[in-house]
CSV table of C-alpha atoms and ligand atoms in Angstrom, one decimal:
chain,number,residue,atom,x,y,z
A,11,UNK,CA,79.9,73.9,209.9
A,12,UNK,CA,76.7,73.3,208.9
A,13,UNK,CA,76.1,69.6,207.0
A,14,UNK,CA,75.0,70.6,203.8
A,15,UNK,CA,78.4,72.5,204.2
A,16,UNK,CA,80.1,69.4,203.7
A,17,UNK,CA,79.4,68.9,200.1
A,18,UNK,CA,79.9,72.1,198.9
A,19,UNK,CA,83.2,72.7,196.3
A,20,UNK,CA,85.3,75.0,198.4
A,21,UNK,CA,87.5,77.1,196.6
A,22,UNK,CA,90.4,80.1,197.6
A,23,UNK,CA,89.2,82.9,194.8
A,24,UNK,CA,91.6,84.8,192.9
A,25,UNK,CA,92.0,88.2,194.5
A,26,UNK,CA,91.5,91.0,191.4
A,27,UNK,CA,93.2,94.2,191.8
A,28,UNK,CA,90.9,97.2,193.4
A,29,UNK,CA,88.4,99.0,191.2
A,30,UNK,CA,88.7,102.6,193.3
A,31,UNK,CA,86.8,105.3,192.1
A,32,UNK,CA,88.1,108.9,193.0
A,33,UNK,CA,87.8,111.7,190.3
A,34,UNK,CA,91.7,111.7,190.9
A,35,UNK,CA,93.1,108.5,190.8
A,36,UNK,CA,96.1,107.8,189.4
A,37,UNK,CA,95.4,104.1,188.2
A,38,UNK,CA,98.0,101.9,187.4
A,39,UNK,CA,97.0,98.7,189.6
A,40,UNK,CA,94.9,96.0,186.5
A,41,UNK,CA,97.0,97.1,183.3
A,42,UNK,CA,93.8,98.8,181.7
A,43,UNK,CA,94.7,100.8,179.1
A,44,UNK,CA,94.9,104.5,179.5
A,45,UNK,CA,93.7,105.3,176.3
A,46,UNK,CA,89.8,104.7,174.7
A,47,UNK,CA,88.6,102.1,172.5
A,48,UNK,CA,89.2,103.0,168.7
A,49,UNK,CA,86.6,105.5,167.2
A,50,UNK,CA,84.9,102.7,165.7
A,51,UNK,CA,83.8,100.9,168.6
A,52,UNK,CA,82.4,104.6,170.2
A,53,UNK,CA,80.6,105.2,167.3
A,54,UNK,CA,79.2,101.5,166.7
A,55,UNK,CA,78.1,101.9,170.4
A,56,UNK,CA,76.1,104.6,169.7
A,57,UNK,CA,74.8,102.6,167.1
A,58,UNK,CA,73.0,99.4,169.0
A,59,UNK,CA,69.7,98.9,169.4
A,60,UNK,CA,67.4,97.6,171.5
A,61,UNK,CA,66.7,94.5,168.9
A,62,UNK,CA,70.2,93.9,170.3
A,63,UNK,CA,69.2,93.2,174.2
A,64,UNK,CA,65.9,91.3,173.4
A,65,UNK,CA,67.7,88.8,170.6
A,66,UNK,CA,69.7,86.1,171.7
A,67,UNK,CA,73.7,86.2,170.6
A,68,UNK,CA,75.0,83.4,167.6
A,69,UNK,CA,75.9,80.6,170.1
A,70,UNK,CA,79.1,80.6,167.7
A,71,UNK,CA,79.7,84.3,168.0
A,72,UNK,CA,79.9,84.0,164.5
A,73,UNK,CA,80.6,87.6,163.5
A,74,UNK,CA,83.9,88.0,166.0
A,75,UNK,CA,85.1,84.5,164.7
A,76,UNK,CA,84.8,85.9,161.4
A,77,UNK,CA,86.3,89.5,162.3
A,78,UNK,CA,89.7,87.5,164.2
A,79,UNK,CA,90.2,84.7,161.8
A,80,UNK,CA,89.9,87.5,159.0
A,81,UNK,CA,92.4,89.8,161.3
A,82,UNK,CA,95.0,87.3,161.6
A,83,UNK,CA,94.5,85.2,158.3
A,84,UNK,CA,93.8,82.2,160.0
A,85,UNK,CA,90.5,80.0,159.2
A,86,UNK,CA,87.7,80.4,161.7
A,87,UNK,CA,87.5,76.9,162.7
A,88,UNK,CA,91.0,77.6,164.5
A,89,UNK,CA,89.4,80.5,166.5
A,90,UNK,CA,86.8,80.3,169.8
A,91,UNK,CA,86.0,83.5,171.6
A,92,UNK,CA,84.8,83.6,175.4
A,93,UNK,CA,83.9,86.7,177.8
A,94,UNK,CA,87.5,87.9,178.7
A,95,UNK,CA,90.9,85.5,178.2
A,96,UNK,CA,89.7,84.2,181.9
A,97,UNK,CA,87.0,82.4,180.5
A,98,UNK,CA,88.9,81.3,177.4
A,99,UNK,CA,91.5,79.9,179.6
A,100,UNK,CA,89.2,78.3,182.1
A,101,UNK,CA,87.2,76.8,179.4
A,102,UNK,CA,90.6,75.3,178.0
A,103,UNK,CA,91.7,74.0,181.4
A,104,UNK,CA,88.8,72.3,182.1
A,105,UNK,CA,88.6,70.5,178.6
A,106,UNK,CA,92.0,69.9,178.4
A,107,UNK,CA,93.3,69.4,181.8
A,108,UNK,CA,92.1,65.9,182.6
A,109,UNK,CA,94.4,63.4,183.8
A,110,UNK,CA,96.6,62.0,186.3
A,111,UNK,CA,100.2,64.2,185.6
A,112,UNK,CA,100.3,67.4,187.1
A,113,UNK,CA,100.4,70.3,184.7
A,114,UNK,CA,103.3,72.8,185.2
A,115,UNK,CA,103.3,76.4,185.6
A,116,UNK,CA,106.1,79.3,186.6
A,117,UNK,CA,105.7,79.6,190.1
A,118,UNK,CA,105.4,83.1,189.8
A,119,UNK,CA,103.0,83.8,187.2
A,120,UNK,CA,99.6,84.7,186.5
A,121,UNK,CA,97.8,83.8,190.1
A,122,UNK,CA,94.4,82.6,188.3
A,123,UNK,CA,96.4,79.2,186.8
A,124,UNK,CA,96.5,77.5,190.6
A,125,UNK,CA,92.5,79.0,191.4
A,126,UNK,CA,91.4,77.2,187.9
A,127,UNK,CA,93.5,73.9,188.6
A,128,UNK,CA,92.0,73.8,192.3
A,129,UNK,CA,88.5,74.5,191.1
A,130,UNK,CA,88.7,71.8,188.8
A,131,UNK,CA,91.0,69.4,190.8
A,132,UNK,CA,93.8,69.5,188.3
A,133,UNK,CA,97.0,68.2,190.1
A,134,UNK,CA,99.8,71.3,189.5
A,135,UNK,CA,103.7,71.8,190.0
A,136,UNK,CA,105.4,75.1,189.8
A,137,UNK,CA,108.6,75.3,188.2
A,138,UNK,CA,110.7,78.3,190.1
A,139,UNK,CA,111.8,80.8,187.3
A,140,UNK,CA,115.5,81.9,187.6
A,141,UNK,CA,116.6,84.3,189.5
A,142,UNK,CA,116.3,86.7,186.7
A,143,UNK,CA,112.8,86.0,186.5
A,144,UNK,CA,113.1,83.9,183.3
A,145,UNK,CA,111.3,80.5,182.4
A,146,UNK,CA,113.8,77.6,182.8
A,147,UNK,CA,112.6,75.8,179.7
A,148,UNK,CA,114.0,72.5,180.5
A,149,UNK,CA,112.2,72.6,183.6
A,150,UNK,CA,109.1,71.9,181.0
A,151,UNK,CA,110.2,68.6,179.5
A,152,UNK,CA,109.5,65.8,182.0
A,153,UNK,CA,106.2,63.8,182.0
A,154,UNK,CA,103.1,65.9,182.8
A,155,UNK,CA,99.6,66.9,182.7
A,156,UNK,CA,99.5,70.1,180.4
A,157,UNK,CA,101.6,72.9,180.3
A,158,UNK,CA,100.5,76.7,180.3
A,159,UNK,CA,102.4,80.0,181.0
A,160,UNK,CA,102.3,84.0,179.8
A,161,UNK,CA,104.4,85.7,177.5
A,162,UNK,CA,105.3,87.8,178.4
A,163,UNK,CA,105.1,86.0,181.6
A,164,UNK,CA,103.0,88.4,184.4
A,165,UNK,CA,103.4,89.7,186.3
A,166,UNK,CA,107.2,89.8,185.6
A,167,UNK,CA,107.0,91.2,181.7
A,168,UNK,CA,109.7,88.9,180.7
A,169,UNK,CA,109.4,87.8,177.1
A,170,UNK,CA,110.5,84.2,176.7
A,171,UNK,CA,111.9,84.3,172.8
A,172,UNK,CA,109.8,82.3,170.0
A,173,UNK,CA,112.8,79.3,170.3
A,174,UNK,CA,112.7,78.7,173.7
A,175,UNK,CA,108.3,78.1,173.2
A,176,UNK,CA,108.6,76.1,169.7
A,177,UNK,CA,111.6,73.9,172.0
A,178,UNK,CA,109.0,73.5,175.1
A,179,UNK,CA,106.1,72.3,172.8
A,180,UNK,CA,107.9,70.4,171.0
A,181,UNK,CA,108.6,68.3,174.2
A,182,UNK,CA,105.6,68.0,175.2
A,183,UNK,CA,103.5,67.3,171.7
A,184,UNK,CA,101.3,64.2,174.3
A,185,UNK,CA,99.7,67.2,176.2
A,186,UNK,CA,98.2,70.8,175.2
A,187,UNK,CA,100.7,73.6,175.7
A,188,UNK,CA,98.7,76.9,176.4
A,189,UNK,CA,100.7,80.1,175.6
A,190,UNK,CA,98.5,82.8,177.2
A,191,UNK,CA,98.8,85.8,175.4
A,192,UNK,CA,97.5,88.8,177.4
A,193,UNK,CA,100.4,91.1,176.8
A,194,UNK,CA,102.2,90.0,173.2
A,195,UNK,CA,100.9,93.5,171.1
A,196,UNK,CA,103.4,95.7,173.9
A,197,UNK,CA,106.3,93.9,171.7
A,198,UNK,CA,106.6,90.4,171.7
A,199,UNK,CA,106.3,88.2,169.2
A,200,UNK,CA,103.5,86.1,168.7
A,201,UNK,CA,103.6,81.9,168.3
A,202,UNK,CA,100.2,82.4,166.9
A,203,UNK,CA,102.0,81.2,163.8
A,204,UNK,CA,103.0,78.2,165.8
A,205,UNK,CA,99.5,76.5,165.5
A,206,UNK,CA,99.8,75.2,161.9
A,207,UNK,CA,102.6,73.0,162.9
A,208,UNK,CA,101.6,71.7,166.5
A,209,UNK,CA,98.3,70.3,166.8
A,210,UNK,CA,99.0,70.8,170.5
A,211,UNK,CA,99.6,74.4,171.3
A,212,UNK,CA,96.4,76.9,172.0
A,213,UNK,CA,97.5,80.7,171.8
A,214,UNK,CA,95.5,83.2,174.3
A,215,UNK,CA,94.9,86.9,173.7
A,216,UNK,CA,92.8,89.2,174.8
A,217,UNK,CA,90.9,93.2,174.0
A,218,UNK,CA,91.4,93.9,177.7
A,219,UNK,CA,94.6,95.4,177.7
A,220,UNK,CA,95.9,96.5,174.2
A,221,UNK,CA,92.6,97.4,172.4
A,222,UNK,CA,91.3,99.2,175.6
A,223,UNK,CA,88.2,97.1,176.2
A,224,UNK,CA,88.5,95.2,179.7
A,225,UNK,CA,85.1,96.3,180.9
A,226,UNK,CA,83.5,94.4,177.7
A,227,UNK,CA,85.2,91.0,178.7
A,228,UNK,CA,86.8,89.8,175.0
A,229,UNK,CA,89.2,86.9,174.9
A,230,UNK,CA,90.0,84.5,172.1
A,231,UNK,CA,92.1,82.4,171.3
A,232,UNK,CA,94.0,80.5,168.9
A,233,UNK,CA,94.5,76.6,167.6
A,234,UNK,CA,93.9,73.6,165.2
A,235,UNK,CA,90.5,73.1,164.4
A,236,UNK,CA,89.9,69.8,166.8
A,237,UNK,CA,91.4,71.4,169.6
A,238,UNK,CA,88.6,74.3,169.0
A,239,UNK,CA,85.9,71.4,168.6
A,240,UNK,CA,86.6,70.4,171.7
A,241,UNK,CA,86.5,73.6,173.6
A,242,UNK,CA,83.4,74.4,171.8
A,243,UNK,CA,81.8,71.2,172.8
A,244,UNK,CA,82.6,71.8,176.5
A,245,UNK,CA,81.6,75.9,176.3
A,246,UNK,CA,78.1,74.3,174.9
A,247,UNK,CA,78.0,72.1,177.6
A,248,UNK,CA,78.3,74.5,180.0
A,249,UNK,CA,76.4,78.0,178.5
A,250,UNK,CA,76.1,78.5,174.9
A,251,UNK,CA,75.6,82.2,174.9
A,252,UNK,CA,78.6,83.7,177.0
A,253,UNK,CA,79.2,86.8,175.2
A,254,UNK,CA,76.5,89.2,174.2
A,255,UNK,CA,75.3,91.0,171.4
A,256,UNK,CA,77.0,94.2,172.0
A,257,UNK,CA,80.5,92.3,172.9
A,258,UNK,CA,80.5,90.6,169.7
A,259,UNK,CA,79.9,94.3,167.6
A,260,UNK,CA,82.2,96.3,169.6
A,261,UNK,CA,84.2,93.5,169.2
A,262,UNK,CA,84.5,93.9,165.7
A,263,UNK,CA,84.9,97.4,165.2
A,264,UNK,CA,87.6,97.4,167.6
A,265,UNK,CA,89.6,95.7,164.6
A,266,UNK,CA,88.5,97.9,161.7
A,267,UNK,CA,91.1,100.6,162.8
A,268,UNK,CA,94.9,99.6,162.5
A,269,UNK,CA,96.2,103.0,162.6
A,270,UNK,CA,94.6,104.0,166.0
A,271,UNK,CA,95.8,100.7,167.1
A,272,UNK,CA,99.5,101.0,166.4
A,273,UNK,CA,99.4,104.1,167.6
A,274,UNK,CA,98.1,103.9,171.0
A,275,UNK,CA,100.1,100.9,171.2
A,276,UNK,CA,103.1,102.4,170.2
A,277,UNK,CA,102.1,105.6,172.2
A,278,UNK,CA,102.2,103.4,175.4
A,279,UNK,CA,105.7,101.2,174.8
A,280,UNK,CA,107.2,104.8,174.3
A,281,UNK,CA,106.0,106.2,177.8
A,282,UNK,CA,107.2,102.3,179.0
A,283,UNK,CA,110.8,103.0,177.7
A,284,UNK,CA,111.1,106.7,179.6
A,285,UNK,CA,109.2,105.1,182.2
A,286,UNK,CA,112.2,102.5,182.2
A,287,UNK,CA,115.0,105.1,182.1
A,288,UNK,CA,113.3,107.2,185.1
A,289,UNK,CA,113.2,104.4,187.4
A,290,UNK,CA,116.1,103.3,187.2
A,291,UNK,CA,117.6,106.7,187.5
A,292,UNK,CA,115.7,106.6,191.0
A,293,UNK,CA,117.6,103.6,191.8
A,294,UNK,CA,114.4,101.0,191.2
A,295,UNK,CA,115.1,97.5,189.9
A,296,UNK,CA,113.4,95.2,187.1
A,297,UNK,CA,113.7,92.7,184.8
A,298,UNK,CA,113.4,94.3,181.4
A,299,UNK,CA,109.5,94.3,180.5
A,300,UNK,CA,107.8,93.7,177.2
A,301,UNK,CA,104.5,94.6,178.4
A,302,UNK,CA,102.6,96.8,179.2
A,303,UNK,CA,103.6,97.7,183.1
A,304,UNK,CA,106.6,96.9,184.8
A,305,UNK,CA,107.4,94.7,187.6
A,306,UNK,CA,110.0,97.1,190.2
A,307,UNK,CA,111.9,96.3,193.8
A,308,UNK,CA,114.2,98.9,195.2
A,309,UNK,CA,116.8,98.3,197.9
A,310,UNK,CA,116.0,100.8,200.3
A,311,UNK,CA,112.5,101.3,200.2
A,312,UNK,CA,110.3,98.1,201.4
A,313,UNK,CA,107.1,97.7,198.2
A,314,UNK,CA,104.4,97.0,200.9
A,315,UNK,CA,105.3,100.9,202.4
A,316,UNK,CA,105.9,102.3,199.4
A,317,UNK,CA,102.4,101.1,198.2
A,318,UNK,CA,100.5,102.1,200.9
A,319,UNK,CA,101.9,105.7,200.6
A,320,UNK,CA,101.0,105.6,196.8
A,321,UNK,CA,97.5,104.6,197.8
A,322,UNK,CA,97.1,107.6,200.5
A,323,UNK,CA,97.8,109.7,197.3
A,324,UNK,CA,95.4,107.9,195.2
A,325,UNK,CA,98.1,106.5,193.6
A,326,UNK,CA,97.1,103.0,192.5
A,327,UNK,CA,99.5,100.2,191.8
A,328,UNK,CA,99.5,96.2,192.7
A,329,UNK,CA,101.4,95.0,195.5
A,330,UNK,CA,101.3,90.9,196.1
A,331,UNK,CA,101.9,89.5,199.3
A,332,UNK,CA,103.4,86.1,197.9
A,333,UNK,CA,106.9,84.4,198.4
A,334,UNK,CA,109.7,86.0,196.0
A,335,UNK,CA,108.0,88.9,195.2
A,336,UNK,CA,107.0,90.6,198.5
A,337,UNK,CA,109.6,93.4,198.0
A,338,UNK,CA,107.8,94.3,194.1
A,339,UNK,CA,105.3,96.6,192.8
A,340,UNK,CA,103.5,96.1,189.1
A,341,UNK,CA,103.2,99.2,188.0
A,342,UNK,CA,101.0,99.5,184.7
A,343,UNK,CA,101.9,101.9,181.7
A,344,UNK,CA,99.3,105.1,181.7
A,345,UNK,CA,99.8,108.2,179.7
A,346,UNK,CA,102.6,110.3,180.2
A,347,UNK,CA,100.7,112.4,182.6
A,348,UNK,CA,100.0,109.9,184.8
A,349,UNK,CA,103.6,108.3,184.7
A,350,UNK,CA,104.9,112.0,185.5
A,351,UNK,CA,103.0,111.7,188.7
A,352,UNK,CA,104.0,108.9,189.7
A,353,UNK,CA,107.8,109.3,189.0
A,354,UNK,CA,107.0,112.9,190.9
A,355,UNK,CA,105.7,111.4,194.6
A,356,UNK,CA,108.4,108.8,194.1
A,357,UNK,CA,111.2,111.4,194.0
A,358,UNK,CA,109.9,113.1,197.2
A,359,UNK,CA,109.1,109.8,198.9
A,360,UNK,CA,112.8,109.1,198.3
A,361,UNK,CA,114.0,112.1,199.3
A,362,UNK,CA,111.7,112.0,202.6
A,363,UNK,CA,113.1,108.9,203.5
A,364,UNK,CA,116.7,109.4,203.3
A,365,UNK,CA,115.9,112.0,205.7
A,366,UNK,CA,114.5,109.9,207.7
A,367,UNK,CA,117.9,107.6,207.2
A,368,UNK,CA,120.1,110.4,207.8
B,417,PLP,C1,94.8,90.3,182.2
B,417,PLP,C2,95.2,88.9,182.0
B,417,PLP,C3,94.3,87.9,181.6
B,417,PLP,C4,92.8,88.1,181.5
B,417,PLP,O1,92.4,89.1,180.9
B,417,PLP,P1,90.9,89.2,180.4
B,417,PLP,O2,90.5,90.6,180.8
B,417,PLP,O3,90.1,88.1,181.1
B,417,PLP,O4,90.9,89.0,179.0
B,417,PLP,C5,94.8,86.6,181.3
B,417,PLP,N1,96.1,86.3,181.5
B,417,PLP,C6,97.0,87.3,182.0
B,417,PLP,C7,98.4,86.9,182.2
B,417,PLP,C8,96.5,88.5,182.3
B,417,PLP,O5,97.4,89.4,182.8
């Protein structure tokens, strides 16, 4: 090791799923959407200009504030904005996530919430889920640091119901509770409405996954207006201009069309619920999801094999090599097309390898 070595801040990084690129992938591996972005965001695209590239971006991204807090009737001093929910999230773990007590997580969860807490030296405990794969709320109410989780939780797709969040905050209103978002418009319900009563609780979405716009990097999020003073005064601390002119445009457009919305929305919980049924007819296993891909195990046929095989085929879905869930594959939602596929190789690697058995 060389000496300068010594002082530099060593981190593990958080593994992303792959970004193949053959003609005929199947991908279901990052729960991208499988549909485009609203017409309105193809057609502002073809609308930006170069003025666009050589200007500098509002430091307050002033025009997507005012698109979301519009969107959701909320005021725009209870919005911030940041390039993807990871940076949103970050941001809010390193402003908020400053003392002694360690903050609590699921231990299986979303596997950027340990990378973040390392990076910035945040102590952390995980609370096991149950063996359903549920939070265990009252594992939530004993003296800590900060409390953040999914919900639906990820990569499980269990919903924890609007109760069971309102009792966790609640019992912990000394520390910010960060509900992170990424997955609520594939049918769960919301606490966005939550932050008018707890001056604690910061709501996370995201365009990535149910407005079709992970490659632009859009996150926002949600809370009372000092807790967005505070993230604002850290983001400016740190790089006033993270998202750029385009982002914040596209942005906006991608919430002028509620119609297309619904419906692509709708379109994919559809191809979830036969995606469901199929499944389990071929004797996989899962919690019941509320997002947008589902989280399977099967009793005969080991994940890590299965997802190799897949991958031969250009079939891509995420396998993670981590305690309790070594034996699962996430599989995202695509069209029906590509969930047809999918279901089709399974049936004949199932069939292949009870001949194998027998
Ligand atoms: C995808 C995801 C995110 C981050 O998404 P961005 O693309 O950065 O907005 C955050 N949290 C969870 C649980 C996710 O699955």
């Amino acid at each position: 090791m060389a000496k300068w070595e010594e002082n530099v801040r060593k981190v593990v990084p958080y593994t992303p799923g792959e970004q193949p690129d053959f003609p005929d992938m199947v991908k279901l591996n990052t729960n991208e959407n499988p549909y485009p972005p609203c017409p309105a965001v193809q057609e502002k695209l073809r609308g930006l200009r170069y003025e666009d590239l050589r200007l500098y971006p509002a430091p307050g991204a002033d025009s997507l504030v005012d698109a979301l807090a519009d969107y959701y009737g909320m005021q725009k001093e209870q919005v911030f904005v940041g390039v993807g929910s990871d940076d949103v999230l970050a941001m809010a773990f390193l402003t908020f996530f400053n003392g002694d007590k360690p903050i609590l997580f699921p231990d299986i969860t979303y596997s950027f919430y340990d990378v973040w807490a390392e990076l910035f030296r945040i102590p952390y405990e995980r609370q096991p889920l149950s063996g359903a794969f549920t939070i265990v709320k009252e594992d939530y109410y004993k003296p800590n640091g900060g409390v953040v989780f999914p919900n639906p939780n990820a990569p499980t797709g269990v919903e924890l119901p609007l109760a069971d969040i309102e009792d966790i905050i609640r019992h912990n209103r000394d520390v910010v509770v960060i509900v992170d978002e990424a997955y609520i418009d594939f049918g769960g319900v919301s606490a966005r409405g939550l932050v008018e009563k707890y001056d604690n609780l910061l709501v996370v979405q995201t365009f990535s996954k149910s407005r079709s716009m992970a490659g632009l990097r859009i996150g926002y999020c949600f809370g009372c207006p000092k807790l967005i003073r505070y993230l604002n005064d850290a983001k400016y601390s740190f790089n006033s201009y993270t998202m750029n002119r385009p982002s914040l445009e596209l942005g906006a457009a991608a919430l002028w069309d509620e119609a297309y919305f619904r419906e692509t929305v709708g379109r994919i919980m559809a191809t979830r619920e036969r995606t469901k049924e199929r499944l389990a007819g071929l004797g996989f296993q899962f919690a019941d999801s509320k997002s947008n891909f589902i989280f399977a195990t099967h009793p005969q046929l080991p994940a890590r094999e299965l997802f190799e095989a897949l991958k031969e085929k250009h079939i891509y879905v995420r396998y993670f090599s981590k305690p309790r869930i070594d034996n699962y594959l996430r599989i995202t939602i695509g069209t029906d097309e590509q969930m047809d596929i999918l279901i089709g190789f399974l049936e004949e690697y199932k069939k292949a390898m009870a001949g194998e058995r027998a």
